[in-house]
Structure formats: structure tokens, C-alpha cells
Coordinates of C-alpha atoms and ligand atoms in Angstrom, one line a residue:
Chain A
M1 CA -43.1 22.2 5.4
I2 CA -41.9 24.2 2.6
N3 CA -45.5 24.9 1.4
D4 CA -46.5 26.8 4.4
I5 CA -43.8 29.3 4.8
P6 CA -46.0 32.4 4.5
N7 CA -43.3 35.0 5.3
I8 CA -40.9 34.0 2.6
D9 CA -39.4 37.0 0.9
L10 CA -41.6 37.6 -2.2
S11 CA -38.7 38.4 -4.3
L12 CA -37.4 34.9 -3.9
K13 CA -40.4 33.4 -5.5
P14 CA -39.5 33.7 -9.2
M15 CA -36.1 32.3 -8.5
L16 CA -37.6 29.1 -7.3
R17 CA -39.9 28.6 -10.2
F18 CA -39.3 26.1 -13.0
P19 CA -37.1 26.3 -15.0
D20 CA -35.1 29.1 -13.2
V21 CA -34.8 26.9 -10.1
W22 CA -32.3 24.6 -11.8
Q23 CA -29.9 27.3 -12.6
N24 CA -30.2 29.1 -9.3
L25 CA -30.1 26.0 -7.2
T26 CA -27.1 24.5 -8.9
Y27 CA -25.3 27.8 -8.6
I28 CA -25.8 27.9 -4.8
A29 CA -25.1 24.2 -4.4
G30 CA -21.8 24.7 -6.3
Y31 CA -20.5 26.5 -3.2
F32 CA -20.9 23.3 -1.1
K33 CA -18.6 21.2 -3.3
I34 CA -15.7 22.2 -1.1
I35 CA -17.2 20.2 1.8
L36 CA -17.6 17.2 -0.4
A37 CA -14.1 17.6 -1.7
L38 CA -12.9 17.3 2.0
I39 CA -14.6 13.9 2.1
V40 CA -12.6 12.9 -1.0
I41 CA -9.4 14.2 0.5
T42 CA -9.8 12.5 3.9
S43 CA -10.9 9.2 2.4
I44 CA -8.0 9.0 0.0
S45 CA -5.3 10.3 2.3
S46 CA -6.4 7.7 4.9
E47 CA -5.8 5.0 2.2
F48 CA -2.1 6.1 2.2
A49 CA -1.9 6.5 6.0
Q50 CA -3.5 3.1 6.7
G51 CA -1.5 1.4 4.0
T52 CA -4.6 0.1 2.3
A53 CA -3.6 1.7 -1.0
R54 CA -0.4 -0.3 -0.7
Q55 CA -2.3 -3.5 0.2
N56 CA -4.7 -3.1 -2.7
V57 CA -1.7 -3.0 -5.1
I58 CA 0.0 -5.9 -3.4
D59 CA -3.2 -7.9 -3.7
G60 CA -3.3 -7.4 -7.4
F61 CA -4.6 -4.0 -8.4
S62 CA -2.6 -2.1 -10.9
R63 CA -2.0 1.5 -10.1
N64 CA -4.4 2.4 -12.9
E65 CA -7.1 0.2 -11.5
W66 CA -6.6 1.9 -8.1
I67 CA -7.0 5.4 -9.6
Y68 CA -10.1 4.2 -11.5
S69 CA -11.7 2.9 -8.4
K70 CA -11.1 6.3 -6.7
I71 CA -12.5 8.2 -9.7
G72 CA -15.5 5.8 -9.3
L73 CA -15.8 7.1 -5.7
A74 CA -15.7 10.7 -7.0
K75 CA -18.3 9.9 -9.6
S76 CA -20.7 8.3 -7.0
L77 CA -20.3 11.3 -4.7
A78 CA -21.0 13.7 -7.6
L79 CA -24.0 11.6 -8.7
F80 CA -25.4 11.4 -5.2
S81 CA -25.1 15.1 -4.7
T82 CA -26.7 15.8 -8.2
L83 CA -29.7 13.6 -7.3
L84 CA -30.1 15.4 -4.0
V85 CA -30.1 18.7 -5.9
I86 CA -32.7 17.4 -8.3
G87 CA -34.8 16.3 -5.4
I88 CA -34.6 19.7 -3.7
G89 CA -35.2 21.4 -7.0
L90 CA -38.4 19.5 -7.6
V91 CA -39.7 20.1 -4.1
L92 CA -38.9 23.9 -4.4
G93 CA -40.3 24.1 -7.9
F94 CA -43.6 22.4 -7.1
S95 CA -44.1 24.3 -3.9
Q96 CA -44.4 27.6 -5.7
N97 CA -48.1 27.1 -6.2
V98 CA -48.0 28.5 -9.7
K99 CA -49.5 26.7 -12.6
T100 CA -46.5 24.9 -13.9
D101 CA -46.0 24.2 -17.5
F102 CA -44.9 20.6 -17.6
S103 CA -42.2 21.1 -20.1
A104 CA -40.7 23.9 -18.0
I105 CA -39.7 21.3 -15.5
F106 CA -37.4 19.7 -18.0
T107 CA -35.9 22.8 -19.5
R108 CA -32.6 24.1 -18.3
L109 CA -31.6 20.7 -17.0
D110 CA -28.3 21.4 -18.8
F111 CA -27.4 23.3 -15.6
V112 CA -28.0 20.1 -13.6
F113 CA -25.7 18.2 -15.9
A114 CA -23.1 21.0 -15.7
Y115 CA -23.4 20.8 -11.9
F116 CA -22.5 17.1 -12.1
I117 CA -19.5 17.8 -14.3
E118 CA -18.4 20.7 -12.0
L119 CA -18.4 18.4 -9.0
L120 CA -16.8 15.5 -10.7
V121 CA -13.9 17.6 -12.1
Y122 CA -13.5 19.3 -8.8
F123 CA -13.3 16.0 -7.0
I124 CA -10.7 14.6 -9.4
Y125 CA -8.8 17.8 -8.8
A126 CA -9.0 17.0 -5.0
L127 CA -7.9 13.4 -5.8
F128 CA -4.9 14.8 -7.7
L129 CA -3.9 17.1 -4.8
T130 CA -4.1 14.2 -2.3
I131 CA -2.1 11.8 -4.4
A132 CA 0.6 14.6 -4.8
L133 CA 0.7 15.5 -1.1
K134 CA -0.5 12.2 0.6
R135 CA -1.4 14.0 3.8
T136 CA -4.9 15.2 4.8
G137 CA -4.0 18.5 6.4
I138 CA -1.6 19.8 3.8
S139 CA -4.0 18.7 1.0
I140 CA -6.9 20.6 2.5
I141 CA -4.7 23.7 3.1
I142 CA -3.4 23.7 -0.5
L143 CA -7.0 23.2 -1.8
L144 CA -8.3 26.2 0.1
V145 CA -5.2 28.4 -0.5
Y146 CA -5.3 27.8 -4.2
D147 CA -9.1 28.2 -4.4
F148 CA -9.4 31.4 -2.4
I149 CA -6.0 33.1 -2.6
L150 CA -3.7 31.8 -5.3
E151 CA -6.1 31.6 -8.2
P152 CA -7.9 34.9 -7.4
I153 CA -4.4 36.6 -7.4
L154 CA -3.5 34.9 -10.7
S155 CA -6.8 35.7 -12.2
W156 CA -6.5 39.3 -11.2
S157 CA -3.0 39.6 -12.7
L158 CA -3.6 37.7 -15.9
P159 CA -5.3 39.3 -18.9
D160 CA -9.0 38.5 -19.3
Q161 CA -8.6 36.1 -22.2
L162 CA -6.4 33.9 -20.1
N163 CA -7.9 34.0 -16.7
S164 CA -11.0 32.2 -17.7
F165 CA -8.9 29.2 -18.5
L166 CA -7.5 28.8 -15.0
P167 CA -8.9 25.5 -13.6
M168 CA -11.2 26.9 -10.9
N169 CA -12.5 29.6 -13.1
T170 CA -13.2 27.1 -15.8
I171 CA -15.2 25.0 -13.4
D172 CA -17.0 27.9 -11.8
D173 CA -17.9 29.5 -15.1
L174 CA -20.1 26.6 -16.0
N175 CA -22.7 28.4 -14.1
T176 CA -22.1 32.1 -13.4
F177 CA -24.0 34.3 -11.0
P178 CA -27.6 34.0 -12.1
F179 CA -29.4 36.4 -9.8
A180 CA -28.6 39.6 -11.8
K181 CA -31.5 38.5 -14.1
Y182 CA -34.0 39.6 -11.4
V183 CA -32.8 43.2 -11.5
G184 CA -32.8 43.2 -15.3
S185 CA -29.2 42.4 -16.2
E186 CA -28.3 39.9 -18.8
I187 CA -27.1 36.5 -17.6
M188 CA -26.1 33.2 -19.3
E189 CA -29.1 31.5 -20.9
A190 CA -27.6 28.1 -21.1
V191 CA -24.5 26.2 -20.3
S192 CA -21.9 26.8 -22.9
F193 CA -20.8 23.7 -24.7
E194 CA -17.3 25.0 -25.1
Q195 CA -17.0 25.6 -21.4
L196 CA -18.2 22.1 -20.7
V197 CA -15.5 20.7 -23.0
W198 CA -12.8 22.8 -21.2
A199 CA -14.0 21.6 -17.8
I200 CA -14.0 17.9 -18.9
A201 CA -10.5 18.4 -20.4
Y202 CA -9.3 19.6 -17.0
G203 CA -10.9 16.5 -15.4
I204 CA -9.0 14.3 -17.8
L205 CA -5.8 16.3 -17.2
F206 CA -6.0 15.9 -13.4
G207 CA -6.8 12.2 -13.8
I208 CA -3.7 11.7 -16.0
L209 CA -1.5 13.7 -13.6
S210 CA -2.8 11.6 -10.7
L211 CA -1.9 8.4 -12.4
W212 CA 1.5 9.7 -13.4
M213 CA 2.3 10.7 -9.9
L214 CA 1.1 7.5 -8.4
K215 CA 3.2 5.5 -10.9
R216 CA 6.3 7.3 -9.8
S217 CA 5.8 7.0 -6.1
D218 CA 6.4 4.1 -3.7
L219 CA 3.4 3.1 -1.8
Chain B
M1 CA 12.5 -26.7 -12.7
Q2 CA 10.0 -23.8 -12.9
N3 CA 11.1 -20.6 -11.3
T4 CA 8.6 -19.1 -8.9
L5 CA 10.5 -15.8 -8.6
S6 CA 13.7 -14.6 -10.2
V7 CA 15.3 -11.3 -9.4
R8 CA 18.0 -9.8 -11.5
H9 CA 20.4 -7.0 -10.6
L10 CA 17.8 -5.3 -8.3
S11 CA 18.9 -2.0 -6.7
K12 CA 17.0 0.6 -4.8
N13 CA 18.3 3.9 -3.6
Y14 CA 16.5 6.2 -1.2
G15 CA 18.5 9.4 -1.8
A16 CA 22.0 8.5 -0.7
T17 CA 20.9 5.3 1.1
H18 CA 21.6 2.2 -0.9
A19 CA 18.8 0.1 0.5
L20 CA 19.4 -2.7 -2.0
T21 CA 22.4 -3.3 -4.3
D22 CA 22.5 -5.6 -7.3
L23 CA 20.4 -8.3 -5.8
D24 CA 20.0 -11.6 -7.6
I25 CA 17.9 -14.4 -6.2
S26 CA 16.0 -17.3 -7.7
V27 CA 13.2 -19.2 -5.9
K28 CA 12.1 -22.5 -7.3
K29 CA 8.7 -24.0 -7.1
G30 CA 8.3 -25.8 -3.7
D31 CA 11.1 -23.9 -2.0
V32 CA 10.7 -22.5 1.5
Y33 CA 13.0 -19.6 0.9
G34 CA 14.2 -17.4 3.7
I35 CA 15.6 -13.9 3.3
L36 CA 17.7 -13.4 6.4
G37 CA 19.3 -10.1 7.5
P38 CA 19.6 -7.7 10.4
N39 CA 17.3 -4.7 10.7
G40 CA 17.6 -2.3 7.8
S41 CA 19.3 -4.9 5.5
G42 CA 16.8 -4.4 2.7
K43 CA 14.4 -7.4 3.2
T44 CA 11.2 -5.3 3.1
T45 CA 12.6 -3.2 0.3
A46 CA 13.3 -6.3 -1.8
L47 CA 9.8 -7.8 -1.1
G48 CA 8.1 -4.4 -1.7
I49 CA 9.7 -4.3 -5.2
V50 CA 8.6 -7.8 -6.2
L51 CA 5.1 -7.1 -4.9
G52 CA 4.8 -4.0 -7.0
V53 CA 4.6 -1.3 -4.4
T54 CA 8.2 0.0 -4.4
N55 CA 9.8 1.2 -7.6
A56 CA 13.2 -0.3 -8.2
T57 CA 16.1 2.1 -9.2
K58 CA 17.5 -0.6 -11.3
G59 CA 17.0 -4.3 -12.3
S60 CA 14.0 -6.5 -12.9
Y61 CA 12.0 -9.4 -11.5
S62 CA 9.8 -12.0 -12.9
W63 CA 7.1 -14.2 -11.3
F64 CA 6.5 -17.7 -12.6
D65 CA 8.8 -16.8 -15.6
Q66 CA 5.9 -14.6 -16.8
G67 CA 7.1 -11.1 -15.9
S68 CA 5.8 -8.6 -13.4
S69 CA 2.2 -7.8 -14.4
N70 CA -0.3 -7.1 -11.6
Y71 CA -2.4 -10.1 -12.6
L72 CA 0.4 -12.4 -11.4
R73 CA 0.2 -10.9 -8.0
K74 CA -3.3 -12.2 -7.6
K75 CA -1.8 -15.7 -7.3
I76 CA 0.5 -14.6 -4.5
G77 CA -0.6 -14.5 -0.8
S78 CA 1.3 -11.8 0.9
L79 CA 2.0 -10.0 4.1
L80 CA 4.4 -7.1 3.8
D81 CA 5.9 -5.3 6.7
K82 CA 2.6 -4.7 8.7
P83 CA -1.0 -5.6 8.4
N84 CA -2.9 -3.0 6.3
F85 CA -6.7 -3.1 6.5
Y86 CA -9.6 -0.7 6.5
P87 CA -10.0 0.3 10.2
H88 CA -13.7 0.7 10.2
L89 CA -14.5 -2.6 8.6
N90 CA -14.6 -5.9 10.5
G91 CA -12.1 -8.7 9.8
F92 CA -14.5 -10.7 7.7
D93 CA -15.4 -7.7 5.4
N94 CA -11.8 -6.8 5.1
L95 CA -11.0 -10.2 3.7
K96 CA -14.0 -10.0 1.4
L97 CA -12.4 -6.9 -0.1
T98 CA -9.1 -8.7 -0.5
A99 CA -10.8 -11.7 -2.2
D100 CA -12.6 -9.3 -4.6
I101 CA -9.3 -7.6 -5.7
K102 CA -7.8 -11.1 -6.2
D103 CA -10.8 -12.3 -8.2
L104 CA -11.0 -15.3 -6.0
K105 CA -13.9 -17.6 -6.8
H106 CA -13.6 -19.7 -3.6
P107 CA -11.7 -17.6 -1.1
E108 CA -13.0 -19.7 1.8
I109 CA -12.8 -16.8 4.1
N110 CA -14.1 -18.5 7.3
K111 CA -11.8 -21.4 6.8
K112 CA -8.8 -19.2 6.6
L113 CA -9.9 -17.1 9.6
E114 CA -10.2 -20.3 11.5
L115 CA -6.7 -21.5 10.3
A116 CA -5.1 -18.2 11.4
G117 CA -6.9 -18.4 14.8
I118 CA -8.8 -15.2 14.4
I119 CA -12.3 -16.5 13.6
K120 CA -13.8 -15.5 17.0
H121 CA -12.9 -11.9 16.3
A122 CA -14.0 -11.8 12.7
K123 CA -17.0 -9.6 13.3
R124 CA -15.0 -7.0 15.2
K125 CA -13.8 -3.8 13.6
F126 CA -10.2 -3.9 12.6
H127 CA -9.2 -0.8 14.6
T128 CA -10.1 -2.6 17.8
Y129 CA -7.7 -5.5 17.1
S130 CA -4.5 -6.0 19.1
T131 CA -1.1 -6.3 17.3
G132 CA -1.3 -10.1 17.3
M133 CA -4.9 -10.2 16.1
R134 CA -3.9 -7.8 13.2
Q135 CA -1.0 -10.1 12.3
R136 CA -3.3 -13.1 12.4
L137 CA -5.8 -11.4 10.1
A138 CA -3.0 -10.6 7.7
I139 CA -2.0 -14.2 7.7
A140 CA -5.6 -15.3 7.0
A141 CA -5.7 -12.7 4.1
A142 CA -2.5 -14.2 2.7
L143 CA -4.0 -17.7 2.7
L144 CA -7.2 -16.7 0.8
G145 CA -8.0 -18.8 -2.2
K146 CA -5.3 -21.1 -3.3
P147 CA -2.1 -19.0 -3.5
E148 CA 0.7 -20.5 -5.6
V149 CA 3.2 -18.8 -3.4
L150 CA 3.2 -17.1 0.0
V151 CA 5.3 -14.0 0.6
L152 CA 5.6 -13.3 4.3
D153 CA 7.6 -10.4 5.8
E154 CA 8.4 -11.3 9.4
P155 CA 5.2 -13.4 9.8
T156 CA 5.6 -13.9 13.5
N157 CA 6.0 -10.3 14.4
G158 CA 3.9 -9.3 17.4
L159 CA 2.7 -12.8 18.1
D160 CA 2.8 -14.5 21.5
P161 CA 4.9 -17.8 21.9
E162 CA 1.8 -19.9 21.1
G163 CA 1.1 -17.8 18.0
I164 CA 4.7 -18.0 16.9
A165 CA 4.6 -21.8 17.1
D166 CA 1.2 -21.9 15.4
V167 CA 2.4 -19.8 12.5
R168 CA 5.6 -21.8 12.0
E169 CA 3.6 -25.0 12.1
L170 CA 1.2 -23.4 9.5
I171 CA 4.0 -22.5 7.2
L172 CA 5.5 -26.0 7.4
T173 CA 2.1 -27.5 6.6
I174 CA 1.6 -25.2 3.7
A175 CA 5.1 -26.0 2.4
R176 CA 4.4 -29.7 2.7
D177 CA 1.5 -29.2 0.3
G178 CA 4.0 -28.0 -2.2
I179 CA 3.2 -24.3 -2.0
T180 CA 6.3 -22.1 -2.4
V181 CA 7.0 -19.8 0.6
I182 CA 9.2 -16.8 0.6
M183 CA 9.8 -15.5 4.1
A184 CA 11.9 -12.5 5.4
S185 CA 13.1 -12.6 8.9
H186 CA 15.8 -11.3 11.2
L187 CA 15.3 -14.3 13.4
L188 CA 17.9 -16.9 12.6
D189 CA 16.3 -19.7 14.4
E190 CA 13.0 -19.1 12.6
V191 CA 14.7 -19.5 9.3
Q192 CA 16.6 -22.5 10.5
K193 CA 13.4 -24.2 11.7
V194 CA 11.3 -23.4 8.6
C195 CA 13.3 -22.8 5.5
S196 CA 14.9 -25.0 2.9
H197 CA 16.8 -22.2 1.3
V198 CA 18.2 -19.0 2.5
A199 CA 19.7 -15.7 1.2
V200 CA 21.6 -13.6 3.7
L201 CA 21.5 -9.9 3.2
K202 CA 23.5 -7.1 4.8
H203 CA 23.4 -3.5 3.9
G204 CA 21.4 -4.4 0.8
K205 CA 23.9 -6.8 -0.5
K206 CA 23.6 -10.6 -0.7
L207 CA 26.3 -12.4 1.2
F208 CA 25.1 -16.0 0.7
E209 CA 22.4 -17.9 -1.1
G210 CA 21.8 -21.6 -1.0
H211 CA 20.5 -24.5 0.9
V212 CA 20.2 -23.9 4.6
Q213 CA 21.9 -27.3 4.9
S214 CA 24.9 -26.2 2.8
L215 CA 25.3 -23.2 5.0
L216 CA 25.4 -25.5 8.0
S217 CA 27.1 -28.6 6.7
G218 CA 30.6 -29.2 7.7
N219 CA 30.1 -26.5 10.3
D220 CA 30.0 -28.8 13.2
G221 CA 32.4 -26.9 15.3
I222 CA 34.3 -28.0 18.3
E223 CA 34.1 -26.3 21.6
I224 CA 37.3 -26.5 23.6
G225 CA 38.1 -25.4 27.1
A226 CA 41.5 -25.2 28.7
D227 CA 43.3 -24.0 31.9
N228 CA 44.9 -21.3 29.9
L229 CA 42.9 -19.9 27.0
D230 CA 45.7 -17.8 25.6
Q231 CA 47.9 -20.9 25.3
L232 CA 45.1 -22.8 23.8
S233 CA 44.4 -20.2 21.1
S234 CA 48.0 -19.8 20.1
A235 CA 48.3 -23.6 19.9
L236 CA 45.2 -23.7 17.8
A237 CA 46.5 -21.0 15.5
G238 CA 49.5 -23.3 14.9
Y239 CA 47.5 -26.2 13.7
E240 CA 47.1 -26.4 9.9
G241 CA 43.7 -28.1 10.0
V242 CA 42.0 -25.2 11.8
D243 CA 39.8 -23.1 9.6
R244 CA 38.5 -20.6 12.1
I245 CA 38.7 -19.8 15.8
D246 CA 36.1 -17.9 17.7
R247 CA 37.3 -17.1 21.2
K248 CA 34.5 -17.0 23.8
S249 CA 34.8 -16.1 27.4
H250 CA 35.6 -19.6 28.7
T251 CA 36.1 -21.6 25.6
C252 CA 37.3 -21.5 22.0
L253 CA 35.0 -22.5 19.2
V254 CA 36.9 -24.1 16.4
K255 CA 36.0 -25.1 12.9
L256 CA 38.1 -27.5 11.1
K257 CA 39.0 -27.6 7.4
P258 CA 37.4 -30.4 5.5
G259 CA 39.3 -33.7 5.9
Y260 CA 40.6 -33.0 9.4
K261 CA 39.4 -35.0 12.4
S262 CA 38.7 -33.7 15.9
S263 CA 40.6 -36.7 17.3
E264 CA 43.7 -35.5 15.5
L265 CA 43.2 -32.0 16.9
S266 CA 42.9 -33.2 20.5
A267 CA 46.0 -35.3 20.0
F268 CA 47.8 -32.3 18.7
L269 CA 46.8 -30.1 21.6
I270 CA 47.8 -32.7 24.2
T271 CA 51.2 -33.1 22.6
N272 CA 51.6 -29.4 22.7
G273 CA 51.1 -29.5 26.5
I274 CA 47.6 -27.9 26.6
N275 CA 45.6 -29.0 29.6
I276 CA 42.2 -29.5 28.1
T277 CA 39.2 -29.2 30.4
H278 CA 36.4 -29.5 27.9
F279 CA 36.2 -30.9 24.4
A280 CA 32.8 -31.2 22.7
Q281 CA 31.4 -31.5 19.2
N282 CA 29.2 -28.5 18.7
K283 CA 26.4 -29.0 16.3
G284 CA 26.5 -26.2 13.8
N285 CA 23.8 -23.6 13.9
L286 CA 22.8 -20.8 11.7
E287 CA 23.5 -18.2 14.3
Q288 CA 27.2 -18.8 14.3
E289 CA 27.3 -18.9 10.5
F290 CA 25.2 -15.9 10.3
L291 CA 27.3 -13.9 12.7
H292 CA 30.4 -15.0 10.9
L293 CA 29.0 -14.0 7.5
L294 CA 28.0 -10.6 8.9
S295 CA 31.3 -9.9 10.6
G296 CA 33.3 -10.9 7.6
S297 CA 31.6 -8.4 5.2
G298 CA 32.7 -5.2 6.8
D299 CA 30.5 -2.2 7.5
Ligands
LIG1 N1 10.7 4.9 2.5 C1 12.0 5.0 2.8 N2 12.7 6.1 2.7 C2 14.0 6.2 3.0 N3 14.7 5.1 3.4 C3 14.1 4.0 3.5 C4 12.7 3.8 3.2 N4 12.4 2.5 3.4 C5 13.5 1.9 3.7 N5 14.6 2.7 3.8 C6 15.9 2.4 4.1 O1 16.3 1.3 3.4 C7 17.1 0.4 4.1 C8 16.5 -1.0 4.1 O2 15.2 -1.0 4.8 P1 14.3 -2.2 4.9 O3 13.0 -1.7 5.4 O4 14.2 -2.8 3.5 O5 15.0 -3.2 5.9 P2 14.6 -4.5 6.5 O6 15.6 -5.5 6.2 O7 13.2 -4.9 6.1 O8 14.6 -4.2 8.1 P3 13.7 -4.7 9.3 O9 14.3 -6.0 9.7 O10 13.9 -3.7 10.3 O11 12.3 -4.8 8.8 C9 17.2 1.0 5.5 O12 18.4 1.7 5.6 C10 16.1 2.0 5.6 O13 16.4 3.1 6.4
LIG2 MG1 11.4 -5.1 7.2

């Protein structure tokens, strides 16, 4: 039971209180999106390998409808994961045994919404990679290489004004490292609307690119 | 009469490979239309294009004289190349998905599973199916709802002799109900048994299109044996009514030009001193015609 962990590090406590818990939890949960993206990649590449993508189109889907159905899958996965995070957040928040101001529970939910967008855009990006590359292994490798090697190098070599516009930075910057607050540094207070718009724009861009590639390829 | 499918100037290149070159075909309502050609002749490529999964390099096609929109494909029952299903769903659930995509109100899934002879395995997962079971499930999928046309790419692939007979019977029954069938095959005798019309492809080019009967008619060849085959063939070559001679190991197969009679030929040979050991009318079959067409077109 979460309630009776007596030896929990005291310094963790404020991080788990409402409303801070939303920002902190979604920040941590953001790291796990890669695992979920692997589900997106394997399920979509298997549609190519098994020929079911081909069959869906033969049976009467347009390529557009096929992409929409896969974006639907990405949306469900993002929604499921967001609901899970909300559940965990509520349990953690209420288990802090501090008198909770009811309205505090519902403040900073913008981070939860941003988390949903972060996942959705990331999954559409994974969809795009898979449609471009078709194979599971190579899609996963490119996803990891871009995330952990290529974009960091780009980001390091580009001027500051530009590097925050790189796709992974754009998604990640929806929620930046929040824990500095507990040692007195300044952190973001709320999700930036502008950042959200950029992230959504990337989602739309990857969606359109996926469609464009699928239209040009034989199934 | 209404066109079920018309294909105009269709070409497809894969890099330097010309898989299909300037193909024109028209299939009328009620036809049982065979696309016949050896391996790699472009049958699957042609069907892939008209079913919306392969992009043509050039040319166009139209279903039911209404164009190529994806909605039209919902009225087509098809089996292209190999059965494609979700491996972790059972046969029944796979067909439910197909019926959903096709917006079928009355797919009659169980009835079609029964018809294709796969009903007893309907609750097993697709990845546990044998090749023949997969093919049967694909045939059941093609029959869902009331398709206006069936497109079948090598429908008897992987089936046992009983399965082959079943499927041919099924196709004939469907055709008798007036449903148009378009069928690709490299099996001549299959096309001959099932189809009313045929297009012959080689290296992506159409060599012949028309009634199966017109491909066969007047092709009742004559099989002639003689003591000396060399003498026989040179004598035959000297007869003006001979259209074509195929020399086999022990006989010559002869096709006469229209208007010439076999009795006249036998009289001619006898007067030329040929000792005939065998002389028989040979009912034309598609195989001879097919091989003749293919050999005539060069490589
Ligand atoms: N995806 C592809 N990439 C490259 N070449 C291809 C591709 N698909 C088909 N081809 C080539 O196009 C030609 C026609 O192939 P197609 O599959 O249409 O033949 P087919 O008549 O269906 O043969 P089969 O009787 O073996 O099924 C062949 O030369 C084949 O190698
Ligand atoms: Mg083929």
C-alpha cells in the first residue's frame, strides 16, 4: 500500500502533493513514451508484413481512411496512458495525508493535457517512421538514433533560437525538468500555449507526411 | 452492355522491369474472364493496380463505368496473390473485420465460411491455418455480402485436388448467378474449364483477348504419324492448306487453314507416297494455342 510506506524519502513528499504531482508525474511518465511508441511501430509494421494493410485497401479503405484508423490507434494509446497517469496521480496525491484543498486537485491539469499531446504527437511520429521504413527493426533503430543521438547533436550545433524547434525538443519542452523548484530554482509554471501549438503542428505535419508517403507507395 | 471493368493503356515499371506494358482489357457484366500467363507475366501486377494497392506508372482503369474510387472496391470480392489476415484473430473475426470495411449489412459470414469449406476451423486463430485453409478463408472473405464481381488471383493455389474441384465448381455456380468473375491463372486447363473470355499475357503484354471459344475454334488439329517423320513433314510443308506444323517425337500436329478438309490432306499425303501409320482429329485445346501464342511472341 502506498499509504504505509514509512521510510519514503521525506524530500519526495512535496513533489507528490496536489497540484505539483501533475507536473512531476507527467514529466517522469514522458520518458516511458518510447516503450509505447514501440507498440505503435510493431503493430503498424506487422500490418505491412502480414499484408493486412494491403487487404484493408483492397477491401475498400482509401489510404486516407487507413491512416486515420492508425491515428485512431495512436489516440487510444495516448488516452489510455493519460488515464493511467491520472489514476496514479490521484492515488499519490491523496496518499500524502495532507489536508488537500479541493481546487488544488484540479489546478495544473494543463500538464496532463500536454502529456496527452506529447504522446499523441510522438506516436504519430512513430507512425510516420514506420510507414517510411516499413520494417520493425529499422524503424525502432532510427527512432532511437534520432532521439538519443542525432537530435542531440543537431541541437548542440544549432543556435539556441533554432534548436527548440526541433521536433523532439518541441515535444519534450511541453514539460521541462520540474524538480529544480525544490532547490529554489525557477521552473515553468504552466504549459506554454505557444509550445502546445508547435507540438500540434508537428503532429499534423507527420500525419500529412505519412499520408503522402503511403499514397506514393505500393502496398 | 455495361462494362464491369475497363482498363486503358495500363503500364507499370519496377525500375528497369516492365511488369506491364500498355494493357487494355474490357470485362463485361456476366463474363468469366481469365487472365492467363506464365509466372511473372504481370497478372498480379494488373490486378493489384485495379484493386487500388499498386500505383500504375501510366494508364487508367474504371469499375462499373464509374471510375476508380475506393467505394467501388467495396462491391468487389477479391483474393489477390495470397491470403492476408490478422494472424492472432480467428477466421470468423477476420471476416467480421472485412465485412466492416466493406460496410456490409448482411455479410452472412457463417454461410460463406460453410461454402468455402472452412466453417469447422472458424474459431481457430489464422496463424494456425494450413496453406489450403488460408486460401479457403480468403475465398470465404471474397464471397462476403453480395459482391457484383469476384476478382481471384490463382484461386486454387495451395488447394488439394478436392479443394481445386470445389473451388472451380463454386466459381461456375457463382457465374451462373450472373456474377462477373475475373480470374488470373497460369493453369491453362483451369481457364479452359471455367472461363468464357480470356486475355493472354506475356512479359506484361497482351497477346490475345477474346472468347475462349474463338481462341479454340477452328483449331481442331490433326495428329499424323508416319514411318518416316522427315518425309512426312516435308510433304506437309508442301501442302498449301497447311497453316501450321508442330513436330512431336512420334507424330506431327497439323492445323489446316480454314476451308481445307482433313480428307483432302490424307489423300494428298498418300499420293505423295507417305506411309501413314496414324491419322486422328485432335480436339483443340488451350494448351496448344497458349504455347503457340507464347512461342510466337519472342522473348
Ligand atoms: N514489388 C515488386 N518489385 C519489383 N518487381 C516486381 C514487383 N512485383 C512484381 N515485380 C515484377 O513484375 C513482373 C510481373 O510480376 P507479377 O507478380 O505481376 O507476375 P504474375 O503474372 O502474377 O506471376 P505469377 O504467375 O508468378 O504469380 C515480374 O517480372 C516481377 O518480377
Ligand atoms: Mg501472381
